[in-house]
mmCIF file of C-alpha atoms in Angstrom:
data_model
loop_
_atom_site.group_PDB
_atom_site.id
_atom_site.type_symbol
_atom_site.label_atom_id
_atom_site.label_comp_id
_atom_site.label_asym_id
_atom_site.label_seq_id
_atom_site.Cartn_x
_atom_site.Cartn_y
_atom_site.Cartn_z
ATOM 1 C CA MET P 1347 -76.479 108.561 -44.987
ATOM 2 C CA LYS P 1348 -79.063 110.124 -47.301
ATOM 3 C CA ALA P 1349 -78.045 113.432 -48.619
ATOM 4 C CA ASP P 1350 -81.557 114.817 -49.162
ATOM 5 C CA SER P 1351 -82.300 117.297 -46.420
ATOM 6 C CA GLY P 1352 -85.929 116.397 -46.647
ATOM 7 C CA SER P 1353 -85.295 112.728 -45.822
ATOM 8 C CA ALA P 1354 -82.289 113.147 -43.738
ATOM 9 C CA GLY P 1355 -82.396 112.738 -39.957
ATOM 10 C CA GLY P 1356 -83.607 109.078 -39.672
ATOM 11 C CA GLY P 1357 -82.305 108.058 -36.281
ATOM 12 C CA ASN P 1358 -79.340 110.138 -35.181
ATOM 13 C CA ASP P 1359 -77.677 110.360 -38.712
ATOM 14 C CA TRP P 1360 -77.379 114.072 -38.173
ATOM 15 C CA LEU P 1361 -75.305 113.768 -34.862
ATOM 16 C CA ALA P 1362 -71.921 112.994 -36.400
ATOM 17 C CA PRO P 1363 -72.159 115.784 -39.057
ATOM 18 C CA LEU P 1364 -73.260 118.173 -36.347
ATOM 19 C CA LEU P 1365 -70.381 117.326 -33.953
ATOM 20 C CA MET P 1366 -67.887 117.357 -36.648
ATOM 21 C CA THR P 1367 -68.868 120.894 -37.993
ATOM 22 C CA LEU P 1368 -69.139 122.216 -34.439
ATOM 23 C CA ALA P 1369 -65.637 120.934 -33.745
ATOM 24 C CA VAL P 1370 -64.270 122.482 -36.881
ATOM 25 C CA GLN P 1371 -65.984 125.830 -36.255
ATOM 26 C CA SER P 1372 -64.601 125.922 -32.774
ATOM 27 C CA ALA P 1373 -61.055 125.049 -33.870
ATOM 28 C CA CYS P 1374 -61.160 127.684 -36.693
ATOM 29 C CA SER P 1375 -62.469 130.239 -34.341
ATOM 30 C CA PHE P 1376 -59.760 129.335 -31.849
ATOM 31 C CA LEU P 1377 -57.075 129.736 -34.525
ATOM 32 C CA ILE P 1378 -58.434 133.072 -35.867
ATOM 33 C CA ARG P 1379 -58.402 134.510 -32.278
ATOM 34 C CA LEU P 1380 -54.721 133.558 -31.778
ATOM 35 C CA PRO P 1381 -53.130 136.642 -33.394
ATOM 36 C CA PRO P 1382 -54.920 139.221 -31.228
ATOM 37 C CA VAL P 1383 -54.446 137.176 -28.106
ATOM 38 C CA VAL P 1384 -50.648 136.656 -28.546
ATOM 39 C CA ALA P 1385 -50.109 140.110 -30.150
ATOM 40 C CA PRO P 1386 -48.760 141.832 -27.090
ATOM 41 C CA ILE P 1387 -45.979 139.128 -26.531
ATOM 42 C CA LEU P 1388 -45.381 138.575 -30.253
ATOM 43 C CA PHE P 1389 -45.068 142.180 -31.099
ATOM 44 C CA MET P 1390 -42.778 143.008 -27.987
ATOM 45 C CA ASP P 1391 -40.467 140.105 -28.971
ATOM 46 C CA ARG P 1392 -40.122 141.394 -32.639
ATOM 47 C CA GLY P 1393 -40.252 145.175 -32.075
ATOM 48 C CA ILE P 1394 -43.485 145.739 -33.829
ATOM 49 C CA ASP P 1395 -45.825 148.501 -32.886
ATOM 50 C CA SER P 1396 -48.933 147.367 -31.084
ATOM 51 C CA SER P 1397 -51.187 149.157 -33.428
ATOM 52 C CA ALA P 1398 -50.339 146.547 -36.070
ATOM 53 C CA ILE P 1399 -52.885 144.228 -34.634
ATOM 54 C CA GLY P 1400 -55.476 146.189 -36.524
ATOM 55 C CA TYR P 1401 -53.770 145.458 -39.796
ATOM 56 C CA LEU P 1402 -53.383 141.751 -39.004
ATOM 57 C CA ALA P 1403 -57.141 141.464 -38.187
ATOM 58 C CA GLY P 1404 -57.768 142.907 -41.716
ATOM 59 C CA ILE P 1405 -55.359 140.593 -43.385
ATOM 60 C CA GLY P 1406 -57.063 137.551 -41.695
ATOM 61 C CA MET P 1407 -60.416 138.785 -42.933
ATOM 62 C CA VAL P 1408 -59.049 139.197 -46.530
ATOM 63 C CA GLY P 1409 -57.786 135.646 -46.310
ATOM 64 C CA SER P 1410 -61.265 134.422 -45.455
ATOM 65 C CA MET P 1411 -63.023 136.411 -48.103
ATOM 66 C CA THR P 1412 -60.503 135.198 -50.657
ATOM 67 C CA PHE P 1413 -61.650 131.624 -50.057
ATOM 68 C CA LEU P 1414 -65.207 132.642 -50.224
ATOM 69 C CA LEU P 1415 -64.673 134.162 -53.682
ATOM 70 C CA MET P 1416 -62.363 131.421 -54.985
ATOM 71 C CA GLY P 1417 -63.131 128.277 -53.032
ATOM 72 C CA ALA P 1418 -65.891 126.724 -55.107
ATOM 73 C CA PRO P 1419 -63.790 124.582 -57.411
ATOM 74 C CA LEU P 1420 -62.044 123.080 -54.377
ATOM 75 C CA MET P 1421 -65.219 122.218 -52.627
ATOM 76 C CA ALA P 1422 -66.691 120.689 -55.807
ATOM 77 C CA ARG P 1423 -63.488 118.573 -56.535
ATOM 78 C CA VAL P 1424 -62.786 117.146 -52.985
ATOM 79 C CA GLY P 1425 -66.050 117.592 -51.156
ATOM 80 C CA SER P 1426 -67.149 119.731 -48.120
ATOM 81 C CA VAL P 1427 -65.588 117.696 -45.438
ATOM 82 C CA ARG P 1428 -62.115 117.367 -47.120
ATOM 83 C CA THR P 1429 -62.253 121.152 -47.698
ATOM 84 C CA LEU P 1430 -62.776 121.778 -43.864
ATOM 85 C CA GLN P 1431 -59.804 119.531 -43.163
ATOM 86 C CA LEU P 1432 -57.630 121.358 -45.695
ATOM 87 C CA GLY P 1433 -58.702 124.596 -44.027
ATOM 88 C CA LEU P 1434 -57.564 123.310 -40.626
ATOM 89 C CA VAL P 1435 -54.195 122.221 -42.095
ATOM 90 C CA GLY P 1436 -53.851 125.627 -43.726
ATOM 91 C CA GLY P 1437 -54.579 127.327 -40.317
ATOM 92 C CA ALA P 1438 -51.913 125.067 -38.662
ATOM 93 C CA LEU P 1439 -49.471 126.038 -41.435
ATOM 94 C CA GLY P 1440 -50.202 129.688 -40.754
ATOM 95 C CA VAL P 1441 -49.413 129.057 -37.162
ATOM 96 C CA VAL P 1442 -45.920 127.728 -38.213
ATOM 97 C CA LEU P 1443 -45.227 130.782 -40.351
ATOM 98 C CA ILE P 1444 -46.154 133.064 -37.405
ATOM 99 C CA ALA P 1445 -43.606 131.274 -35.345
ATOM 100 C CA ILE P 1446 -40.771 132.355 -37.705
ATOM 101 C CA PRO P 1447 -39.390 135.724 -36.816
ATOM 102 C CA SER P 1448 -40.220 137.516 -40.165
ATOM 103 C CA PRO P 1449 -42.639 140.351 -40.751
ATOM 104 C CA ALA P 1450 -43.411 138.947 -44.232
ATOM 105 C CA LEU P 1451 -44.127 135.315 -42.861
ATOM 106 C CA LEU P 1452 -46.230 136.863 -40.073
ATOM 107 C CA VAL P 1453 -48.443 138.478 -42.731
ATOM 108 C CA ALA P 1454 -48.548 135.222 -44.777
ATOM 109 C CA GLY P 1455 -49.363 133.279 -41.718
ATOM 110 C CA VAL P 1456 -52.285 135.375 -40.646
ATOM 111 C CA PHE P 1457 -53.544 135.313 -44.189
ATOM 112 C CA LEU P 1458 -53.375 131.546 -44.350
ATOM 113 C CA MET P 1459 -55.263 131.348 -40.966
ATOM 114 C CA GLY P 1460 -58.017 133.463 -42.414
ATOM 115 C CA LEU P 1461 -57.950 131.331 -45.636
ATOM 116 C CA GLY P 1462 -58.437 128.293 -43.482
ATOM 117 C CA TYR P 1463 -61.440 129.892 -41.624
ATOM 118 C CA GLY P 1464 -63.131 130.633 -44.903
ATOM 119 C CA PRO P 1465 -64.729 127.198 -45.479
ATOM 120 C CA SER P 1466 -66.265 126.975 -42.084
ATOM 121 C CA VAL P 1467 -69.647 128.481 -43.235
ATOM 122 C CA PRO P 1468 -70.152 127.354 -46.832
ATOM 123 C CA ALA P 1469 -68.747 123.809 -46.463
ATOM 124 C CA SER P 1470 -70.438 123.234 -43.076
ATOM 125 C CA SER P 1471 -73.789 124.632 -44.467
ATOM 126 C CA ASP P 1472 -73.637 122.067 -47.251
ATOM 127 C CA ILE P 1473 -73.055 119.231 -44.911
ATOM 128 C CA LEU P 1474 -75.686 120.179 -42.403
ATOM 129 C CA ARG P 1475 -78.312 121.058 -45.178
ATOM 130 C CA ARG P 1476 -77.939 117.472 -46.381
ATOM 131 C CA ALA P 1477 -77.760 115.868 -43.018
ATOM 132 C CA ALA P 1478 -80.130 117.726 -40.691
ATOM 133 C CA PRO P 1479 -83.915 116.949 -40.468
ATOM 134 C CA GLN P 1480 -86.112 119.754 -41.839
ATOM 135 C CA ASP P 1481 -87.700 120.456 -38.447
ATOM 136 C CA ARG P 1482 -84.349 120.835 -36.648
ATOM 137 C CA GLN P 1483 -82.253 122.768 -39.185
ATOM 138 C CA ALA P 1484 -82.295 126.172 -37.450
ATOM 139 C CA LEU P 1485 -81.422 124.646 -34.114
ATOM 140 C CA LEU P 1486 -78.555 122.460 -35.555
ATOM 141 C CA PHE P 1487 -77.139 125.257 -37.613
ATOM 142 C CA SER P 1488 -77.274 127.443 -34.438
ATOM 143 C CA VAL P 1489 -75.462 124.797 -32.402
ATOM 144 C CA LYS P 1490 -72.830 124.689 -35.098
ATOM 145 C CA GLN P 1491 -72.439 128.456 -35.057
ATOM 146 C CA SER P 1492 -72.016 128.468 -31.350
ATOM 147 C CA GLY P 1493 -68.503 127.086 -32.195
ATOM 148 C CA VAL P 1494 -67.648 130.853 -32.837
ATOM 149 C CA PRO P 1495 -67.870 132.089 -29.347
ATOM 150 C CA ILE P 1496 -66.678 128.775 -27.992
ATOM 151 C CA GLY P 1497 -63.521 129.069 -29.920
ATOM 152 C CA GLY P 1498 -63.136 132.618 -28.873
ATOM 153 C CA MET P 1499 -63.572 131.790 -25.197
ATOM 154 C CA LEU P 1500 -61.183 128.866 -25.454
ATOM 155 C CA GLY P 1501 -58.583 131.169 -27.060
ATOM 156 C CA GLY P 1502 -58.908 133.798 -24.334
ATOM 157 C CA ALA P 1503 -58.904 131.205 -21.570
ATOM 158 C CA LEU P 1504 -56.129 128.809 -22.748
ATOM 159 C CA LEU P 1505 -53.644 130.732 -24.787
ATOM 160 C CA PRO P 1506 -52.368 133.230 -22.136
ATOM 161 C CA PRO P 1507 -51.674 130.512 -19.623
ATOM 162 C CA LEU P 1508 -49.878 128.532 -22.307
ATOM 163 C CA ILE P 1509 -47.646 131.459 -22.887
ATOM 164 C CA GLY P 1510 -47.024 131.718 -19.162
ATOM 165 C CA LEU P 1511 -46.149 128.043 -18.795
ATOM 166 C CA GLY P 1512 -44.013 127.535 -21.945
ATOM 167 C CA GLY P 1513 -43.675 130.844 -23.740
ATOM 168 C CA LEU P 1514 -44.804 131.851 -27.132
ATOM 169 C CA ALA P 1515 -43.388 128.801 -28.797
ATOM 170 C CA ALA P 1516 -45.276 126.406 -26.716
ATOM 171 C CA CYS P 1517 -48.516 128.358 -27.308
ATOM 172 C CA LEU P 1518 -48.156 128.327 -31.125
ATOM 173 C CA VAL P 1519 -47.177 124.512 -31.131
ATOM 174 C CA ALA P 1520 -50.210 123.705 -29.088
ATOM 175 C CA SER P 1521 -52.497 125.652 -31.336
ATOM 176 C CA GLY P 1522 -51.164 123.981 -34.348
ATOM 177 C CA ILE P 1523 -51.592 120.592 -32.844
ATOM 178 C CA VAL P 1524 -55.198 121.271 -31.986
ATOM 179 C CA ALA P 1525 -56.052 122.192 -35.661
ATOM 180 C CA LEU P 1526 -54.331 119.143 -36.979
ATOM 181 C CA ALA P 1527 -55.884 116.835 -34.375
ATOM 182 C CA ILE P 1528 -59.371 118.034 -35.290
ATOM 183 C CA ALA P 1529 -58.563 117.537 -38.986
ATOM 184 C CA ALA P 1530 -57.480 113.903 -38.265
ATOM 185 C CA CYS P 1531 -60.359 113.078 -36.031
ATOM 186 C CA ILE P 1532 -63.108 113.939 -38.538
ATOM 187 C CA GLU P 1533 -61.598 111.614 -41.167
ATOM 188 C CA PRO P 1534 -63.902 108.756 -40.140
ATOM 189 C CA VAL P 1535 -66.975 111.092 -40.526
ATOM 190 C CA ARG P 1536 -65.741 112.060 -43.968
ATOM 191 C CA LYS P 1537 -65.410 108.455 -44.976
ATOM 192 C CA HIS P 1538 -68.984 107.898 -43.886
ATOM 193 C CA ILE P 1539 -70.724 110.913 -45.489
ATOM 194 C CA GLU P 1540 -68.347 111.724 -48.381
ATOM 195 C CA PRO P 1541 -66.342 108.559 -49.105
ATOM 196 C CA GLU P 1542 -65.239 109.837 -52.462
ATOM 197 C CA ALA P 1543 -64.457 113.157 -54.150
ATOM 198 C CA THR P 1544 -67.517 114.670 -55.657
ATOM 199 C CA GLY P 1545 -66.269 114.748 -59.275
ATOM 200 C CA GLY P 1546 -65.552 118.336 -59.957
ATOM 201 C CA ALA P 1547 -63.156 119.445 -62.712
ATOM 202 C CA PRO P 1548 -59.374 119.128 -62.198
ATOM 203 C CA LEU P 1549 -58.005 121.947 -60.119
ATOM 204 C CA THR P 1550 -56.028 124.572 -62.006
ATOM 205 C CA LEU P 1551 -55.051 128.176 -61.462
ATOM 206 C CA ARG P 1552 -57.472 129.154 -64.275
ATOM 207 C CA SER P 1553 -60.404 127.384 -62.418
ATOM 208 C CA PHE P 1554 -59.860 129.484 -59.343
ATOM 209 C CA LEU P 1555 -59.241 132.729 -61.192
ATOM 210 C CA SER P 1556 -61.853 132.446 -63.883
ATOM 211 C CA ALA P 1557 -64.506 135.289 -63.977
ATOM 212 C CA ASP P 1558 -67.213 132.724 -63.616
ATOM 213 C CA ASN P 1559 -65.726 131.328 -60.431
ATOM 214 C CA LEU P 1560 -65.070 134.565 -58.872
ATOM 215 C CA THR P 1561 -68.546 135.913 -59.466
ATOM 216 C CA VAL P 1562 -70.619 132.807 -58.773
ATOM 217 C CA PRO P 1563 -71.277 133.458 -55.033
ATOM 218 C CA ILE P 1564 -72.740 136.897 -55.877
ATOM 219 C CA ARG P 1565 -74.707 135.499 -58.892
ATOM 220 C CA VAL P 1566 -76.273 132.817 -56.899
ATOM 221 C CA LEU P 1567 -77.116 135.328 -54.229
ATOM 222 C CA LEU P 1568 -78.555 137.804 -56.640
ATOM 223 C CA GLY P 1569 -80.490 135.150 -58.574
ATOM 224 C CA THR P 1570 -82.803 134.394 -55.523
ATOM 225 C CA GLY P 1571 -84.833 137.315 -54.300
ATOM 226 C CA GLY P 1572 -85.404 135.916 -50.738
ATOM 227 C CA LEU P 1573 -81.578 135.487 -50.330
ATOM 228 C CA VAL P 1574 -80.859 139.060 -51.338
ATOM 229 C CA ARG P 1575 -83.127 140.442 -48.595
ATOM 230 C CA LEU P 1576 -82.004 137.970 -46.041
ATOM 231 C CA SER P 1577 -78.455 138.662 -46.719
ATOM 232 C CA LEU P 1578 -78.712 142.415 -46.617
ATOM 233 C CA SER P 1579 -80.479 141.941 -43.240
ATOM 234 C CA GLY P 1580 -77.463 139.889 -42.186
ATOM 235 C CA LEU P 1581 -75.189 142.701 -43.258
ATOM 236 C CA THR P 1582 -76.949 145.211 -41.052
ATOM 237 C CA LEU P 1583 -76.803 142.682 -38.199
ATOM 238 C CA ALA P 1584 -73.089 142.038 -38.774
ATOM 239 C CA ILE P 1585 -72.400 145.787 -38.555
ATOM 240 C CA SER P 1586 -74.105 145.964 -35.283
ATOM 241 C CA GLN P 1587 -72.383 142.871 -34.039
ATOM 242 C CA GLY P 1588 -69.006 144.086 -35.248
ATOM 243 C CA VAL P 1589 -69.338 147.348 -33.342
ATOM 244 C CA TRP P 1590 -70.388 145.645 -30.188
ATOM 245 C CA LEU P 1591 -67.476 143.217 -30.221
ATOM 246 C CA ALA P 1592 -64.894 145.774 -31.147
ATOM 247 C CA PHE P 1593 -66.061 148.740 -28.969
ATOM 248 C CA LEU P 1594 -67.998 147.372 -25.945
ATOM 249 C CA VAL P 1595 -65.109 147.322 -23.503
ATOM 250 C CA THR P 1596 -63.871 150.718 -24.606
ATOM 251 C CA ILE P 1597 -67.425 152.212 -24.411
ATOM 252 C CA LEU P 1598 -67.940 150.795 -20.933
ATOM 253 C CA VAL P 1599 -64.562 152.204 -19.751
ATOM 254 C CA GLU P 1600 -64.687 155.613 -21.464
ATOM 255 C CA LYS P 1601 -68.392 156.416 -21.460
ATOM 256 C CA LEU P 1602 -69.648 154.676 -18.316
ATOM 257 C CA GLY P 1603 -66.397 155.024 -16.290
ATOM 258 C CA LEU P 1604 -65.990 151.234 -15.547
ATOM 259 C CA GLY P 1605 -62.713 149.688 -14.598
ATOM 260 C CA LEU P 1606 -61.077 147.437 -17.179
ATOM 261 C CA VAL P 1607 -61.740 144.306 -15.097
ATOM 262 C CA ALA P 1608 -65.556 145.115 -14.797
ATOM 263 C CA ALA P 1609 -65.792 146.007 -18.478
ATOM 264 C CA GLY P 1610 -64.018 142.677 -19.378
ATOM 265 C CA THR P 1611 -66.323 140.730 -17.112
ATOM 266 C CA LEU P 1612 -69.393 142.190 -18.917
ATOM 267 C CA PHE P 1613 -67.730 141.280 -22.307
ATOM 268 C CA ALA P 1614 -67.171 137.791 -21.111
ATOM 269 C CA ILE P 1615 -70.813 137.511 -19.962
ATOM 270 C CA MET P 1616 -72.007 138.713 -23.374
ATOM 271 C CA GLN P 1617 -69.850 136.153 -25.028
ATOM 272 C CA ALA P 1618 -71.250 133.297 -22.919
ATOM 273 C CA ALA P 1619 -74.758 134.561 -23.327
ATOM 274 C CA GLY P 1620 -74.022 134.402 -27.181
ATOM 275 C CA ILE P 1621 -73.487 130.685 -26.934
ATOM 276 C CA ILE P 1622 -76.811 130.074 -25.167
ATOM 277 C CA GLY P 1623 -78.571 132.629 -27.389
ATOM 278 C CA ARG P 1624 -77.589 131.046 -30.593
ATOM 279 C CA ILE P 1625 -78.920 127.675 -29.530
ATOM 280 C CA ALA P 1626 -82.125 129.121 -28.125
ATOM 281 C CA LEU P 1627 -82.926 131.260 -31.099
ATOM 282 C CA GLY P 1628 -82.415 128.174 -33.278
ATOM 283 C CA TRP P 1629 -84.757 126.136 -31.084
ATOM 284 C CA VAL P 1630 -87.394 128.963 -31.305
ATOM 285 C CA ALA P 1631 -87.134 129.230 -35.018
ATOM 286 C CA ASP P 1632 -87.818 125.445 -35.374
ATOM 287 C CA ARG P 1633 -90.513 125.473 -32.757
ATOM 288 C CA ILE P 1634 -92.574 128.157 -34.440
ATOM 289 C CA GLY P 1635 -91.536 127.128 -37.987
ATOM 290 C CA SER P 1636 -90.346 130.608 -39.079
ATOM 291 C CA ALA P 1637 -86.714 131.679 -39.121
ATOM 292 C CA ALA P 1638 -87.820 135.018 -40.505
ATOM 293 C CA VAL P 1639 -90.038 135.912 -37.493
ATOM 294 C CA THR P 1640 -87.195 134.738 -35.239
ATOM 295 C CA LEU P 1641 -84.717 136.943 -36.842
ATOM 296 C CA LYS P 1642 -87.079 139.857 -36.776
ATOM 297 C CA ALA P 1643 -87.496 139.394 -33.013
ATOM 298 C CA ALA P 1644 -83.713 139.099 -32.552
ATOM 299 C CA THR P 1645 -83.217 142.168 -34.577
ATOM 300 C CA ALA P 1646 -85.719 144.227 -32.658
ATOM 301 C CA LEU P 1647 -84.001 143.284 -29.336
ATOM 302 C CA SER P 1648 -80.702 143.933 -30.846
ATOM 303 C CA ALA P 1649 -81.711 147.480 -31.857
ATOM 304 C CA ILE P 1650 -83.158 148.042 -28.387
ATOM 305 C CA CYS P 1651 -79.859 146.890 -26.704
ATOM 306 C CA THR P 1652 -77.874 149.243 -28.843
ATOM 307 C CA LEU P 1653 -80.320 152.142 -28.183
ATOM 308 C CA PHE P 1654 -80.004 151.401 -24.438
ATOM 309 C CA LEU P 1655 -76.211 151.393 -24.574
ATOM 310 C CA ALA P 1656 -76.367 154.841 -26.441
ATOM 311 C CA LEU P 1657 -78.581 156.299 -23.663
ATOM 312 C CA ILE P 1658 -77.075 154.915 -20.438
ATOM 313 C CA GLY P 1659 -74.422 156.822 -18.599
ATOM 314 C CA PRO P 1660 -72.079 156.708 -15.575
ATOM 315 C CA GLY P 1661 -73.563 155.409 -12.352
ATOM 316 C CA SER P 1662 -75.625 152.668 -14.123
ATOM 317 C CA SER P 1663 -76.190 149.781 -11.703
ATOM 318 C CA TRP P 1664 -74.269 146.574 -12.084
ATOM 319 C CA PRO P 1665 -77.473 144.316 -12.311
ATOM 320 C CA LEU P 1666 -78.688 146.501 -15.217
ATOM 321 C CA LEU P 1667 -75.436 146.244 -16.976
ATOM 322 C CA VAL P 1668 -75.278 142.482 -16.585
ATOM 323 C CA MET P 1669 -78.820 142.186 -17.882
ATOM 324 C CA LEU P 1670 -77.812 144.281 -20.890
ATOM 325 C CA ALA P 1671 -74.854 142.034 -21.577
ATOM 326 C CA LEU P 1672 -76.946 138.970 -21.335
ATOM 327 C CA VAL P 1673 -79.712 140.196 -23.730
ATOM 328 C CA ALA P 1674 -77.138 141.615 -26.220
ATOM 329 C CA GLY P 1675 -75.190 138.356 -26.132
ATOM 330 C CA ALA P 1676 -78.352 136.515 -26.896
ATOM 331 C CA THR P 1677 -79.497 138.807 -29.762
ATOM 332 C CA VAL P 1678 -76.785 141.067 -31.008
ATOM 333 C CA THR P 1679 -74.420 138.098 -31.275
ATOM 334 C CA GLY P 1680 -76.884 135.220 -31.311
ATOM 335 C CA TRP P 1681 -78.664 135.498 -34.608
ATOM 336 C CA ASN P 1682 -75.909 134.000 -36.798
ATOM 337 C CA GLY P 1683 -77.142 130.289 -36.738
ATOM 338 C CA VAL P 1684 -80.671 131.066 -37.659
ATOM 339 C CA GLN P 1685 -79.536 133.249 -40.477
ATOM 340 C CA VAL P 1686 -77.040 130.746 -41.868
ATOM 341 C CA ALA P 1687 -79.663 128.007 -41.646
ATOM 342 C CA GLU P 1688 -82.196 130.133 -43.594
ATOM 343 C CA VAL P 1689 -79.609 130.981 -46.224
ATOM 344 C CA ALA P 1690 -79.140 127.276 -46.735
ATOM 345 C CA ARG P 1691 -82.894 126.788 -46.875
ATOM 346 C CA LEU P 1692 -83.480 129.404 -49.531
ATOM 347 C CA SER P 1693 -80.521 128.373 -51.664
ATOM 348 C CA PRO P 1694 -81.278 127.027 -55.087
ATOM 349 C CA PRO P 1695 -80.996 123.173 -55.259
ATOM 350 C CA GLY P 1696 -77.304 122.061 -55.316
ATOM 351 C CA ARG P 1697 -75.954 125.570 -54.727
ATOM 352 C CA VAL P 1698 -75.911 125.772 -50.906
ATOM 353 C CA ARG P 1699 -72.160 126.234 -50.775
ATOM 354 C CA GLU P 1700 -72.109 129.009 -53.288
ATOM 355 C CA ALA P 1701 -75.176 130.861 -51.745
ATOM 356 C CA SER P 1702 -73.606 130.528 -48.324
ATOM 357 C CA ALA P 1703 -70.321 131.874 -49.651
ATOM 358 C CA GLY P 1704 -72.047 134.883 -51.179
ATOM 359 C CA ALA P 1705 -74.017 135.642 -47.978
ATOM 360 C CA THR P 1706 -71.077 135.246 -45.861
ATOM 361 C CA LEU P 1707 -69.113 137.744 -48.001
ATOM 362 C CA LEU P 1708 -71.810 140.300 -47.136
ATOM 363 C CA LEU P 1709 -71.496 139.372 -43.506
ATOM 364 C CA PHE P 1710 -67.817 139.763 -43.419
ATOM 365 C CA SER P 1711 -68.030 143.050 -45.161
ATOM 366 C CA GLY P 1712 -70.151 144.159 -42.291
ATOM 367 C CA TYR P 1713 -67.608 143.049 -39.609
ATOM 368 C CA VAL P 1714 -64.981 144.984 -41.527
ATOM 369 C CA VAL P 1715 -66.836 148.132 -42.584
ATOM 370 C CA GLY P 1716 -69.006 148.567 -39.458
ATOM 371 C CA PRO P 1717 -66.339 149.089 -36.867
ATOM 372 C CA ALA P 1718 -64.314 151.225 -39.291
ATOM 373 C CA LEU P 1719 -67.175 153.541 -40.001
ATOM 374 C CA PHE P 1720 -68.212 153.619 -36.377
ATOM 375 C CA ALA P 1721 -64.628 154.738 -35.412
ATOM 376 C CA LEU P 1722 -64.858 157.501 -37.893
ATOM 377 C CA ALA P 1723 -68.220 158.668 -36.530
ATOM 378 C CA VAL P 1724 -66.932 158.730 -33.044
ATOM 379 C CA LYS P 1725 -63.915 160.739 -34.002
ATOM 380 C CA SER P 1726 -66.195 163.169 -35.879
ATOM 381 C CA SER P 1727 -68.742 163.515 -33.230
ATOM 382 C CA GLY P 1728 -66.402 163.314 -30.267
ATOM 383 C CA ASP P 1729 -68.899 160.952 -28.547
ATOM 384 C CA TYR P 1730 -70.274 157.396 -28.657
ATOM 385 C CA THR P 1731 -73.991 158.389 -28.298
ATOM 386 C CA VAL P 1732 -74.764 159.593 -31.893
ATOM 387 C CA PRO P 1733 -72.931 156.690 -33.630
ATOM 388 C CA LEU P 1734 -74.611 154.123 -31.327
ATOM 389 C CA LEU P 1735 -78.055 155.758 -32.237
ATOM 390 C CA ALA P 1736 -77.175 155.455 -35.845
ATOM 391 C CA VAL P 1737 -76.334 151.792 -35.437
ATOM 392 C CA ALA P 1738 -79.576 151.136 -33.517
ATOM 393 C CA ALA P 1739 -81.634 152.883 -36.374
ATOM 394 C CA LEU P 1740 -79.918 150.875 -39.053
ATOM 395 C CA THR P 1741 -80.570 147.665 -37.131
ATOM 396 C CA ALA P 1742 -84.204 148.510 -36.560
ATOM 397 C CA ALA P 1743 -84.667 149.341 -40.213
ATOM 398 C CA SER P 1744 -83.286 145.847 -41.257
ATOM 399 C CA ILE P 1745 -86.432 144.247 -39.601
ATOM 400 C CA LEU P 1746 -88.121 144.919 -42.898
ATOM 401 C CA LEU P 1747 -85.578 142.891 -44.870
ATOM 402 C CA PRO P 1748 -85.719 139.064 -43.926
ATOM 403 C CA GLY P 1749 -87.323 137.051 -46.730
ATOM 404 C CA GLY P 1750 -89.798 134.186 -46.329
ATOM 405 C CA ALA P 1751 -90.353 131.302 -48.544
ATOM 406 C CA ARG P 1752 -88.192 130.847 -51.622
ATOM 407 C CA PRO P 1753 -89.828 132.759 -54.473
ATOM 408 C CA ARG P 1754 -91.204 131.070 -57.432
ATOM 409 C CA GLY P 1755 -89.152 131.118 -60.452
ATOM 410 C CA SER P 1756 -85.817 131.722 -58.605
ATOM 411 C CA LEU P 1757 -83.117 131.998 -60.971
ATOM 412 C CA THR P 1758 -80.302 129.595 -60.718
ATOM 413 C CA PRO P 1759 -77.191 130.911 -62.432
ATOM 414 C CA PRO P 1760 -75.192 128.680 -64.800
ATOM 415 C CA GLU P 1761 -72.575 126.572 -63.278
ATOM 416 C CA PRO P 1762 -69.071 127.950 -63.494
ATOM 417 C CA ASP P 1763 -66.588 125.871 -65.294
ATOM 418 C CA GLY P 1764 -64.922 123.421 -62.994
ATOM 419 C CA SER P 1765 -67.045 124.189 -59.892
ATOM 420 C CA ARG P 1766 -70.256 122.342 -60.364
ATOM 421 C CA ALA P 1767 -71.614 121.448 -56.947
ATOM 422 C CA PRO P 1768 -73.163 117.954 -56.344
ATOM 423 C CA PRO P 1769 -76.835 117.751 -56.395
ATOM 424 C CA ALA P 1770 -78.381 118.000 -52.918
ATOM 425 C CA HIS P 1771 -80.248 114.779 -53.313
#
């Protein structure tokens, strides 16, 4: 397969890389959903307070961000596909640690699962950028990103029945087997598109902890003006998405007076619409030839959805709420694939992995900071309306941010020692 994104896509050369990255993204998302899904049983068995799930979620995010900061030498040395495989193996090892009744190993296991999730964006972006045809990149990136809600839906649908059938142990064993099976199944694809290691420097603790390596994702990001604007837009969209995912059910129950089953149904509808929305927005971006315009449209609709959620009250009709869940799923949670594809397109030559890591760091920061600040705002105001209006305003303001074509003279920072990425051609 040719690695140049400009010439890639002859025949169906892109299909195997797409299916591989989609499978990995779904498996990683499935694993990252395991702790919150099994938490009630796990914590009850081990006498842990249920509020600890909030801390575990943060620990998993720290694991992912750790890879984004430090993972460049590994990707350069072993290649993007092998890095995805190692991430899945690390996630499976995290599941093993969770199965051992020890608070310290529980923390270590969740951290490892987050660490294993970390490569799913930068390594997959590198693979798809080289494999996907230019006129299908937004669509194919969006299909890959649909693995996030797919993994979440599979986790919610399969893990509780597994616990009911065989207990917590069976659930954990099955989850680890899924990760290892995907890692093994993508080996033939790795041999086809990355038959050898890419020749990076030998891996040492110094190569991971060097100042050059720890700062390269941010330096690549800051060195390309269009990426900065695009990533800041992604940060605001991530804040909005994080708030919706964390608080929608609670808002529907406490603000609108819905029952838990009805609220959960609307949340599931939003998740399903997110899968369709990601693919649809990717198709639109390729069709009109502008990811920036597509992102602005999605951002506008996202802000309108949040505004609507802030203003509606008890007694709202069910069809209206279903329509809100559908539109919000397609926009509030559907923009990711187009944004990831545009980050890859604007990245300096040979630096897709580093630029994607830097942009994803900002996104993950939004997922962490957004819900936390929103919770503080709700506690301070005593109501959801004003905080939701603030999120809607922030989202609307970000319409001004997405960049267009790569600016001339974009600065490509010097390669960090031991983490040189392969050329993209």
